[in-house]
Short mmCIF file of C-alpha atoms in Angstrom, two decimals:
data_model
loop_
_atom_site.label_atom_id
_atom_site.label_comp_id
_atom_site.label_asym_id
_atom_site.label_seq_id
_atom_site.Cartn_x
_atom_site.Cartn_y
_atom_site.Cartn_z
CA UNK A 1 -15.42 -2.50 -10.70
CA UNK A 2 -15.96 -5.91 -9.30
CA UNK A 3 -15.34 -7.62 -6.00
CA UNK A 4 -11.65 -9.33 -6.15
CA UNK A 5 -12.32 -13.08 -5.62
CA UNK A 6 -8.68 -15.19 -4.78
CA UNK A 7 -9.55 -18.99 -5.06
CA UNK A 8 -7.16 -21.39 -3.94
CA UNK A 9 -4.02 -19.59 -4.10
CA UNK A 10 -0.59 -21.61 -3.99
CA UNK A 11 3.18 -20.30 -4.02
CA UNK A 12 5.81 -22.52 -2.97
CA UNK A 13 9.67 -21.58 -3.34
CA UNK A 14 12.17 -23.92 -3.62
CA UNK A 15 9.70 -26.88 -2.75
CA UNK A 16 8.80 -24.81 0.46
CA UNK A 17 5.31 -24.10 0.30
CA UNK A 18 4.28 -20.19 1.07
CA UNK A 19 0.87 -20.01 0.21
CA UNK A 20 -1.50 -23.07 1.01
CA UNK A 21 -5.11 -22.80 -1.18
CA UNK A 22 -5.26 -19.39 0.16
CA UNK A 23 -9.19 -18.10 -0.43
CA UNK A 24 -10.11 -14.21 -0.07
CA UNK A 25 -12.69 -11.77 -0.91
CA UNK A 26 -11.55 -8.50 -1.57
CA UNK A 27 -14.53 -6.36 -1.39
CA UNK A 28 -15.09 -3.39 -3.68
CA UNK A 29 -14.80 0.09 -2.20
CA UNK A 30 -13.67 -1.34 1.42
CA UNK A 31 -10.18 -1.60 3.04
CA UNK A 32 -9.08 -5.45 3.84
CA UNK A 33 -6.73 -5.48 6.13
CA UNK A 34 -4.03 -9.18 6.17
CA UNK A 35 -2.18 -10.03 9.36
CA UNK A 36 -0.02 -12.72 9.90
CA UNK A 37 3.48 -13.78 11.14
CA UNK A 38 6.72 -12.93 9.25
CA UNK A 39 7.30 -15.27 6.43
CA UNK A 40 3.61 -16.31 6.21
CA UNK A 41 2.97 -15.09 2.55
CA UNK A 42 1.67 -11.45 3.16
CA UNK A 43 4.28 -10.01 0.69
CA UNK A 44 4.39 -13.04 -1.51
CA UNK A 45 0.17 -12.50 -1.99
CA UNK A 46 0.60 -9.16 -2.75
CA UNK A 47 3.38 -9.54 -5.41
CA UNK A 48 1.11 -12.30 -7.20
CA UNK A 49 -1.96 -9.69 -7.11
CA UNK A 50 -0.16 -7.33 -8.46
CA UNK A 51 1.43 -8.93 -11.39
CA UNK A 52 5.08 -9.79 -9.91
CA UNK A 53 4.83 -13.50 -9.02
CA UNK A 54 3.05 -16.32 -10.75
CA UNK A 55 1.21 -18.54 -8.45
CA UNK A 56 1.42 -22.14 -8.60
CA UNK A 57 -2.15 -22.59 -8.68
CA UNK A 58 -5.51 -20.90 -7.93
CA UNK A 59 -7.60 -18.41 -9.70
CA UNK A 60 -7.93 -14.77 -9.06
CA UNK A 61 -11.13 -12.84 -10.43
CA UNK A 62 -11.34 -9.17 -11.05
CA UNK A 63 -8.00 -7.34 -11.55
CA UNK A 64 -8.50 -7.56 -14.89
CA UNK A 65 -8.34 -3.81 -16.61
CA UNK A 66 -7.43 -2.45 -12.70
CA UNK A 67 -4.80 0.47 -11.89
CA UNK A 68 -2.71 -0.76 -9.18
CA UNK A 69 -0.54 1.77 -6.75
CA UNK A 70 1.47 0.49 -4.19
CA UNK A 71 3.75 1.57 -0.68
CA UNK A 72 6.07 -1.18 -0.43
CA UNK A 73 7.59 -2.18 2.47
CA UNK A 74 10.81 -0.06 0.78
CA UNK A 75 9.96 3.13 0.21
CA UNK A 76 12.09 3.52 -3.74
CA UNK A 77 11.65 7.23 -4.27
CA UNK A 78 14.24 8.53 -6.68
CA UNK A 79 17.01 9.87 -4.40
CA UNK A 80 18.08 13.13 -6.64
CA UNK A 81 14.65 13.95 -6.77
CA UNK A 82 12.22 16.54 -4.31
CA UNK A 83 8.96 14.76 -2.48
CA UNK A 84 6.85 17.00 -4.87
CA UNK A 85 8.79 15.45 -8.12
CA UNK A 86 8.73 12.13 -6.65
CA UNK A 87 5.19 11.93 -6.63
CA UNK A 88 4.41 13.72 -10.07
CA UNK A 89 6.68 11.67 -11.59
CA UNK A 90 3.91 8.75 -11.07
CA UNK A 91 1.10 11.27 -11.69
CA UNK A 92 2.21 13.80 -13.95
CA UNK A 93 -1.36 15.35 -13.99
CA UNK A 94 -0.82 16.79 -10.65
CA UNK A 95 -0.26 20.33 -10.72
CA UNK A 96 2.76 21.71 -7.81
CA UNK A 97 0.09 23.20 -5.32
CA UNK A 98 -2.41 20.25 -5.00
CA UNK A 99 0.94 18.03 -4.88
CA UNK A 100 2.56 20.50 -2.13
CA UNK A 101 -0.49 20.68 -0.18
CA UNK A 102 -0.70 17.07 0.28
CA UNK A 103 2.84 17.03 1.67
CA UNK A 104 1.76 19.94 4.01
CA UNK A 105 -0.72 17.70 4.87
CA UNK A 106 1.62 15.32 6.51
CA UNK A 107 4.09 17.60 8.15
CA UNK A 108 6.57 18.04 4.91
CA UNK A 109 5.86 21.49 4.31
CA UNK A 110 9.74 22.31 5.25
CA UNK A 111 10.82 19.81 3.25
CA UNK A 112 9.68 20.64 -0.43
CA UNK A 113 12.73 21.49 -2.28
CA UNK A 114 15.07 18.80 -0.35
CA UNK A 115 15.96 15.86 -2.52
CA UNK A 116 14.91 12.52 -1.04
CA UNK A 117 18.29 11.31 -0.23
CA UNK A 118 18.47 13.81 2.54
CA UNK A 119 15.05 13.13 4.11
CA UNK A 120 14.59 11.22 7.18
CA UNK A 121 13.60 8.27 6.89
CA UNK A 122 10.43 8.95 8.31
CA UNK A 123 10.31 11.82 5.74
CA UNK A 124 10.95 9.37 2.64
CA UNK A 125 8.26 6.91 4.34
CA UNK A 126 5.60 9.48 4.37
CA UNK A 127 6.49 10.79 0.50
CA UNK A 128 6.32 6.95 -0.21
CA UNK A 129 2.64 6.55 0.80
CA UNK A 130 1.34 9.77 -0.51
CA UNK A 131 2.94 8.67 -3.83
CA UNK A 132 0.66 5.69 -4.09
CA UNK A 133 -2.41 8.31 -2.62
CA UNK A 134 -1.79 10.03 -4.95
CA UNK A 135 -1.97 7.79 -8.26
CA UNK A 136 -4.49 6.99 -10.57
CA UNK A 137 -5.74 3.52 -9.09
CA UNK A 138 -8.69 1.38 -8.65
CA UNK A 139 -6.70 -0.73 -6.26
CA UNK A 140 -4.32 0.44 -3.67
CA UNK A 141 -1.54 -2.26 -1.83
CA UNK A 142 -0.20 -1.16 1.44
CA UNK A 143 2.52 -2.83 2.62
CA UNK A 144 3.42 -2.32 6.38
CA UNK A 145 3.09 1.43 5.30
CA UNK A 146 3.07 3.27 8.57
CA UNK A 147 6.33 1.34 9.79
CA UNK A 148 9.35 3.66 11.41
CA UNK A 149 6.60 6.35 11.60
CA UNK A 150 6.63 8.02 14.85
CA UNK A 151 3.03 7.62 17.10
CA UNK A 152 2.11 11.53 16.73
CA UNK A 153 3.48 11.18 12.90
CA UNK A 154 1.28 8.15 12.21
CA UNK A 155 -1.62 8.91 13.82
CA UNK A 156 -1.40 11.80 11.51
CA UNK A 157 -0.44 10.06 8.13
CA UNK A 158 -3.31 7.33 9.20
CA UNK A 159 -5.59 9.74 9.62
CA UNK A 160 -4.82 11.53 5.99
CA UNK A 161 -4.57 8.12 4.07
CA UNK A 162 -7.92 6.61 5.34
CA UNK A 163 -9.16 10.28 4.06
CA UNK A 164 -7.31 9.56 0.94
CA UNK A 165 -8.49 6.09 -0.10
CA UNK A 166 -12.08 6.74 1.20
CA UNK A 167 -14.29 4.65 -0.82
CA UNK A 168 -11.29 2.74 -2.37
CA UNK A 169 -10.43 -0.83 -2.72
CA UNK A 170 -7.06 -1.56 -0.21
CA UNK A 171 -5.37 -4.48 0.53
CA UNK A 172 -3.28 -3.35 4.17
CA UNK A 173 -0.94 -5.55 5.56
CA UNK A 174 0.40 -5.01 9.23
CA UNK A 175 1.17 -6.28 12.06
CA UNK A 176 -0.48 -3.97 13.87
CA UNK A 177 -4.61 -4.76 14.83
CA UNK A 178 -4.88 -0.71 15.66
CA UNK A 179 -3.87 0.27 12.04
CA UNK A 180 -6.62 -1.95 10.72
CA UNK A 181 -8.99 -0.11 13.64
CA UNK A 182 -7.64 3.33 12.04
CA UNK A 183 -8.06 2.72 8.39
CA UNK A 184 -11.48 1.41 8.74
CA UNK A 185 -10.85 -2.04 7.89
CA UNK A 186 -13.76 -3.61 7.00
CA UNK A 187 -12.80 -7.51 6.32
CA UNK A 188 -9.92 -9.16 8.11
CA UNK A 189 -7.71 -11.92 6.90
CA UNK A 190 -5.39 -13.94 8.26
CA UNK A 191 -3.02 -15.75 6.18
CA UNK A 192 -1.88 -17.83 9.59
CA UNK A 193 -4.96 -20.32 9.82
#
């Protein structure tokens, strides 16, 4: 796997534009964490990195061949289904226990049989990320992950997904500079300047 290398990206919508000969380095192996204002593009980059948008213009080198799991800013688990289904269903390689002991991991041990409509939202947040975790990628997207997460609750769920994606390439978007201090981030952009 290769560095990601974003040259010149432009979006506009509607004539407005979104993203202005945006430039970026996503380095191998590292968390890069994005920060900007609402409405600045965060969301729209991600969507074009991972396949969902066209740009307008601009190149983008290395995501050729790459497995991509994202947490979206929504958390779409399949409501009828239990946190342990909702993540095998993405990676059906992953046998109950090692699945169940991730949950445990994140304070969902009491919650294993419950279908995801009747989780917290807190609950479905937290089965959300270790969903992406827990897929086959090369490249992990985090969206605002840690959003609606209580502080003890996401100081714990930080904690388990920098463990997680140790070694990883991650894109994390936030608003939040201590998240990027948490996960490690190595580079920092900002899609503001």
């Amino acid at each position: 796997m290769e560095d990601i290398v974003i040259r010149n990206l432009c979006k506009s919508f509607a004539g407005k534009p979104v993203l202005r000969d945006f430039s970026a380095v996503l380095p191998v192996g590292q968390v890069t964490g994005l920060m900007a204002p609402s409405g600045a593009g965060k969301t729209t980059l991600l969507r074009i990195l991972m396949g969902l948008e066209r740009p307008d213009g601009g190149t983008i080198d290395g995501l050729a061949g790459l497995r991509l799991s994202a947490v979206f800013q929504e958390d779409r688990l399949c409501d009828n289904l239990d946190p342990s289904a909702n993540i095998r269903l993405i990676n059906p390689t992953l046998g109950r226990r090692e699945t169940e002991d991730a949950l445990a991991a994140v304070g969902l041990a009491g919650c294993l049989r419950q279908p995801a409509r009747e989780l917290s939202g807190g609950m479905r947040r937290r089965v959300a990320i270790l969903r992406a975790l827990l897929a086959e990628y090369d490249l992990l997207f985090l969206d605002e992950p840690f959003k609606g997460l209580d502080r003890e609750t996401k100081e714990t769920v930080m904690a388990d997904t920098r463990w997680r994606c140790a070694g990883r390439t991650v894109l994390l978007v936030t608003h939040d500079v201590a998240e990027l201090d948490a996960m490690g981030a190595v580079v920092r952009l900002d899609l503001s300047t």
